[in-house]
Short mmCIF file of C-alpha atoms in Angstrom, two decimals:
data_model
loop_
_atom_site.label_atom_id
_atom_site.label_comp_id
_atom_site.label_asym_id
_atom_site.label_seq_id
_atom_site.Cartn_x
_atom_site.Cartn_y
_atom_site.Cartn_z
CA MET A 28 25.59 7.89 -32.09
CA THR A 29 22.51 9.26 -33.59
CA PRO A 30 19.20 8.59 -31.89
CA GLN A 31 18.41 6.11 -34.55
CA LYS A 32 21.61 4.07 -33.84
CA LEU A 33 20.77 4.24 -30.21
CA TRP A 34 17.39 2.93 -30.51
CA ILE A 35 18.79 0.02 -32.75
CA SER A 36 21.73 -0.81 -30.48
CA PHE A 37 19.11 -0.65 -27.32
CA TYR A 38 16.69 -2.70 -29.55
CA THR A 39 19.02 -5.48 -30.59
CA MET A 40 20.15 -6.05 -26.80
CA MET A 41 16.43 -6.15 -25.75
CA ARG A 42 15.26 -8.37 -28.59
CA LYS A 43 18.04 -11.01 -28.10
CA ASP A 44 17.34 -11.30 -24.19
CA ILE A 45 13.34 -11.32 -24.74
CA VAL A 46 13.56 -14.21 -27.47
CA ARG A 47 16.00 -16.15 -25.41
CA MET A 48 13.87 -16.18 -22.29
CA PHE A 49 10.78 -16.92 -24.27
CA ARG A 50 12.87 -19.79 -26.17
CA ILE A 51 13.59 -21.52 -22.79
CA TRP A 52 10.35 -20.34 -21.04
CA VAL A 53 10.57 -23.68 -19.00
CA GLN A 54 13.85 -22.29 -17.41
CA THR A 55 12.83 -18.66 -17.17
CA PHE A 56 9.16 -18.63 -16.35
CA LEU A 57 7.79 -21.89 -15.00
CA PRO A 58 10.09 -22.51 -11.97
CA SER A 59 8.67 -19.08 -10.37
CA VAL A 60 5.15 -20.05 -10.91
CA ILE A 61 5.67 -23.50 -9.37
CA THR A 62 7.29 -22.16 -6.50
CA SER A 63 4.79 -19.24 -5.87
CA VAL A 64 1.74 -22.40 -6.12
CA LEU A 65 3.74 -24.27 -3.39
CA TYR A 66 3.89 -20.94 -1.33
CA PHE A 67 0.36 -20.62 -1.72
CA LEU A 68 -0.51 -24.13 -0.82
CA VAL A 69 1.67 -24.25 2.15
CA PHE A 70 1.75 -20.62 3.74
CA GLY A 71 -1.80 -19.38 1.98
CA THR A 72 -4.18 -22.58 2.37
CA ILE A 73 -2.48 -24.45 5.10
CA LEU A 74 -0.81 -21.97 7.62
CA GLY A 75 -3.27 -19.30 6.68
CA SER A 76 -6.51 -21.33 8.00
CA GLN A 77 -4.76 -21.37 11.22
CA ILE A 78 -3.28 -17.79 11.44
CA GLY A 79 -6.54 -15.91 10.53
CA ASP A 80 -6.63 -12.24 9.70
CA ILE A 81 -3.76 -9.77 9.75
CA GLN A 82 -4.60 -6.09 9.82
CA GLY A 83 -8.10 -7.08 9.03
CA VAL A 84 -7.40 -8.87 5.91
CA ARG A 85 -7.41 -12.74 5.21
CA TYR A 86 -3.90 -14.03 5.35
CA MET A 87 -4.28 -15.50 1.96
CA GLU A 88 -4.72 -11.90 0.40
CA PHE A 89 -1.92 -10.49 2.74
CA VAL A 90 0.78 -12.68 1.32
CA VAL A 91 -0.17 -12.48 -2.23
CA PRO A 92 1.59 -9.02 -2.74
CA GLY A 93 4.94 -10.28 -1.14
CA LEU A 94 4.66 -13.49 -3.02
CA VAL A 95 4.45 -11.37 -6.38
CA MET A 96 7.22 -8.99 -5.15
CA LEU A 97 9.54 -12.18 -4.51
CA ALA A 98 8.90 -13.50 -8.03
CA ILE A 99 9.62 -10.27 -9.59
CA VAL A 100 12.96 -9.63 -7.27
CA THR A 101 14.34 -13.20 -7.89
CA SER A 102 13.65 -13.24 -11.81
CA SER A 103 14.78 -9.82 -12.72
CA TYR A 104 18.21 -10.27 -10.41
CA ALA A 105 18.57 -13.74 -11.78
CA ASN A 106 18.21 -12.84 -15.69
CA THR A 107 20.70 -9.76 -15.61
CA SER A 108 23.19 -11.24 -13.65
CA PHE A 109 23.38 -14.52 -15.67
CA THR A 110 22.69 -12.74 -19.03
CA PHE A 111 25.65 -10.44 -18.62
CA PHE A 112 27.73 -13.27 -16.99
CA SER A 113 27.18 -15.54 -20.25
CA SER A 114 28.09 -12.50 -22.65
CA LYS A 115 31.63 -12.11 -20.72
CA PHE A 116 32.59 -15.87 -20.51
CA PHE A 117 30.32 -17.88 -22.97
CA ALA A 118 29.20 -15.98 -25.81
CA ARG A 119 31.81 -13.09 -25.66
CA SER A 120 29.38 -10.90 -26.92
CA ILE A 121 30.05 -8.07 -24.52
CA ASP A 122 33.55 -7.79 -26.24
CA GLU A 123 31.75 -6.72 -29.49
CA ILE A 124 29.48 -4.11 -27.52
CA LEU A 125 32.35 -2.54 -25.60
CA VAL A 126 34.34 -2.08 -28.72
CA SER A 127 31.36 -0.31 -30.49
CA PRO A 128 30.43 3.35 -29.84
CA THR A 129 27.72 2.22 -27.52
CA PRO A 130 27.82 4.67 -24.34
CA PRO A 131 27.72 3.05 -20.95
CA TRP A 132 24.23 4.14 -19.87
CA LEU A 133 22.65 2.27 -23.18
CA LEU A 134 24.51 -0.91 -21.98
CA ILE A 135 23.01 -0.52 -18.80
CA ALA A 136 19.51 0.00 -20.24
CA GLY A 137 19.59 -2.92 -22.72
CA PHE A 138 21.03 -5.60 -20.10
CA ALA A 139 18.54 -4.15 -17.01
CA GLY A 140 15.46 -3.82 -19.58
CA GLY A 141 15.77 -7.80 -20.18
CA GLY A 142 15.52 -8.16 -16.31
CA VAL A 143 12.91 -5.94 -15.75
CA ALA A 144 10.66 -7.38 -18.87
CA ARG A 145 11.15 -11.16 -17.23
CA GLY A 146 10.50 -9.75 -13.72
CA VAL A 147 7.07 -8.04 -14.54
CA ILE A 148 6.28 -10.82 -16.92
CA VAL A 149 6.79 -13.25 -14.02
CA GLY A 150 4.86 -11.20 -11.58
CA VAL A 151 1.95 -10.97 -13.68
CA LEU A 152 1.91 -14.95 -14.08
CA VAL A 153 2.02 -15.47 -10.35
CA LEU A 154 -0.53 -12.85 -9.75
CA ILE A 155 -2.64 -14.93 -12.17
CA VAL A 156 -2.09 -17.99 -10.24
CA SER A 157 -3.03 -16.35 -6.92
CA LEU A 158 -6.52 -15.79 -8.12
CA PHE A 159 -7.02 -19.50 -7.89
CA PHE A 160 -6.16 -19.24 -4.12
CA THR A 161 -8.22 -16.27 -3.28
CA GLY A 162 -11.50 -16.78 -4.86
CA LEU A 163 -10.79 -15.50 -8.31
CA SER A 164 -10.78 -12.30 -6.99
CA ILE A 165 -7.97 -9.74 -5.33
CA SER A 166 -8.36 -6.17 -3.90
CA ILE A 167 -6.51 -3.30 -5.94
CA HIS A 168 -6.40 -0.08 -3.77
CA SER A 169 -4.19 1.76 -6.17
CA ALA A 170 -3.20 0.24 -10.01
CA LEU A 171 -0.68 3.42 -10.19
CA ILE A 172 1.14 2.20 -7.01
CA ILE A 173 1.25 -1.45 -7.87
CA LEU A 174 2.39 -0.70 -11.46
CA SER A 175 5.08 1.64 -10.12
CA PHE A 176 6.73 -0.68 -7.49
CA ALA A 177 6.58 -3.70 -9.54
CA ILE A 178 8.61 -2.03 -12.41
CA LEU A 179 10.84 -0.05 -10.23
CA THR A 180 11.60 -2.73 -8.09
CA ALA A 181 12.34 -4.80 -11.13
CA VAL A 182 14.42 -2.02 -12.17
CA VAL A 183 16.60 -2.21 -8.91
CA PHE A 184 17.07 -6.02 -9.15
CA SER A 185 17.87 -5.98 -12.63
CA LEU A 186 20.73 -3.13 -11.72
CA ALA A 187 21.76 -5.27 -9.15
CA GLY A 188 22.13 -8.26 -11.02
CA LEU A 189 24.11 -6.37 -13.38
CA VAL A 190 26.57 -5.24 -10.54
CA ASN A 191 26.85 -9.35 -9.85
CA GLY A 192 27.41 -10.36 -13.55
CA ILE A 193 30.32 -7.65 -13.95
CA TYR A 194 32.19 -8.75 -10.81
CA ALA A 195 31.26 -12.65 -10.92
CA LYS A 196 34.23 -14.68 -12.19
CA SER A 197 32.63 -17.95 -12.31
CA ILE A 198 28.95 -19.62 -12.24
CA ASP A 199 29.33 -19.84 -8.43
CA GLY A 200 29.81 -16.01 -8.21
CA ILE A 201 26.44 -15.74 -9.75
CA ASN A 202 24.60 -18.34 -7.24
CA ILE A 203 26.28 -17.02 -3.98
CA VAL A 204 24.72 -13.50 -3.67
CA PRO A 205 21.11 -14.95 -4.30
CA THR A 206 21.64 -17.57 -1.92
CA PHE A 207 23.51 -15.92 0.82
CA VAL A 208 22.48 -12.10 0.60
CA LEU A 209 19.04 -11.86 -1.44
CA THR A 210 17.07 -14.97 -0.21
CA PRO A 211 17.54 -13.81 3.33
CA LEU A 212 16.44 -10.08 2.92
CA ILE A 213 13.52 -11.25 0.84
CA TYR A 214 12.31 -13.75 3.68
CA LEU A 215 12.90 -11.55 6.38
CA GLY A 216 11.17 -8.47 4.44
CA GLY A 217 7.66 -9.02 5.55
CA ILE A 218 6.31 -11.50 3.01
CA PHE A 219 4.70 -13.62 5.36
CA TYR A 220 4.27 -11.25 8.38
CA SER A 221 3.45 -8.15 9.76
CA VAL A 222 6.35 -6.20 11.34
CA SER A 223 3.98 -4.79 14.24
CA SER A 224 3.94 -8.19 15.35
CA LEU A 225 7.59 -8.48 16.02
CA PRO A 226 9.59 -7.77 19.09
CA ASP A 227 10.81 -4.19 19.27
CA TRP A 228 14.38 -5.41 18.75
CA TRP A 229 13.37 -7.36 15.54
CA GLN A 230 11.57 -4.29 14.34
CA THR A 231 14.70 -2.42 14.43
CA ILE A 232 16.61 -5.09 12.41
CA THR A 233 13.74 -5.21 9.87
CA TYR A 234 13.92 -1.44 9.28
CA ALA A 235 17.39 -1.76 8.06
CA ASN A 236 16.27 -4.12 5.34
CA PRO A 237 15.56 -2.40 2.01
CA LEU A 238 13.26 -4.93 1.01
CA PHE A 239 10.90 -4.31 3.69
CA TYR A 240 10.14 -1.04 2.03
CA LEU A 241 9.47 -2.31 -1.28
CA ILE A 242 7.18 -5.11 -0.13
CA ASN A 243 5.14 -2.65 2.14
CA GLY A 244 4.52 -0.13 -0.59
CA PHE A 245 3.67 -3.01 -3.07
CA ARG A 246 1.11 -4.20 -0.33
CA TYR A 247 -0.35 -0.97 0.15
CA GLY A 248 -1.12 -0.89 -3.69
CA PHE A 249 -3.12 -3.91 -3.33
CA LEU A 250 -4.64 -3.61 0.48
CA GLY A 251 -4.31 0.01 1.40
CA ILE A 252 -2.24 -1.18 4.50
CA THR A 253 1.32 -0.64 5.29
CA ASP A 254 3.66 -0.97 8.26
CA ILE A 255 5.43 2.23 7.09
CA SER A 256 4.96 5.41 5.49
CA LEU A 257 4.52 5.12 1.66
CA GLY A 258 6.43 8.08 1.20
CA ILE A 259 9.37 6.60 3.05
CA SER A 260 8.88 3.39 0.90
CA ILE A 261 9.15 5.30 -2.38
CA SER A 262 12.14 7.44 -1.11
CA VAL A 263 14.09 4.21 -0.55
CA LEU A 264 13.17 2.71 -3.90
CA LEU A 265 14.40 5.59 -5.84
CA ALA A 266 17.76 6.11 -3.82
CA LEU A 267 18.31 2.35 -4.81
CA VAL A 268 17.51 3.09 -8.35
CA ALA A 269 19.93 6.26 -8.67
CA ILE A 270 22.71 4.30 -6.33
CA LEU A 271 22.68 1.16 -8.35
CA ILE A 272 22.53 3.27 -11.93
CA ALA A 273 25.73 5.31 -10.74
CA LEU A 274 27.57 2.33 -9.67
CA ASN A 275 26.83 0.36 -13.04
CA TRP A 276 28.06 3.28 -14.90
CA TYR A 277 31.05 3.65 -12.86
CA LEU A 278 32.16 0.09 -13.34
CA ILE A 279 31.44 0.04 -17.13
CA ARG A 280 33.13 2.96 -17.68
CA LYS A 281 36.30 1.81 -15.76
CA GLY A 282 36.08 -1.44 -17.47
CA LEU A 283 36.01 -3.26 -13.78
CA GLY A 284 35.50 -6.74 -14.34
CA LEU A 285 35.68 -6.31 -18.10
CA LYS A 286 38.92 -5.41 -19.43
CA GLN A 287 41.34 -7.05 -17.38
#
């Protein structure tokens, strides 16, 4: 395929997904915003007044990066997994892509791109909502780190959602991973607490959670504080991107879950 045709293929997949998510914005954007408002009210306003400061930062400001990251993770994952699954079993549009000369890497980019777009948009919306709970102000230590972690995290979980979408045989297969795998990892990744406040044995378990490194790197971009080296967080993030790209490429190249 020529570069122009590659671009047309990528643009078509992206445009279709973005138009869809804005058409049903009540399902794609609103739930994450409402959930975040409830988190800010319960954990930030009510419990935060009892907890006080963490690492010299007001508790409300401490949880903002984690809740924004929560919205990015869940939205990007859900978007790609459901979009790919529906293209297999409902619209059957994946068949048209597979018989076309579209290379596997472009198929991955097209589907993951929609998840990245939704994840970043929802993250921005949640960040805007957080301003009303932090007195219309929030610290920004490094805008570059914030943007990098937001986009790369959306990439990671869009790719993870694509793996789920490829393997899923029913709608239950789409829901089981977020419920029993993703949700525990998110809540035990340090959104609402600092790992330094945990017992040694629980800290060891937390260090095995990849979400911990992503949340801490993102929080460093806002507040300049972290429980782990920023270099380690970036390394974990880049390693996840590389592993998931390779896994998705292999699955699509072999046609696993697609051609049987």
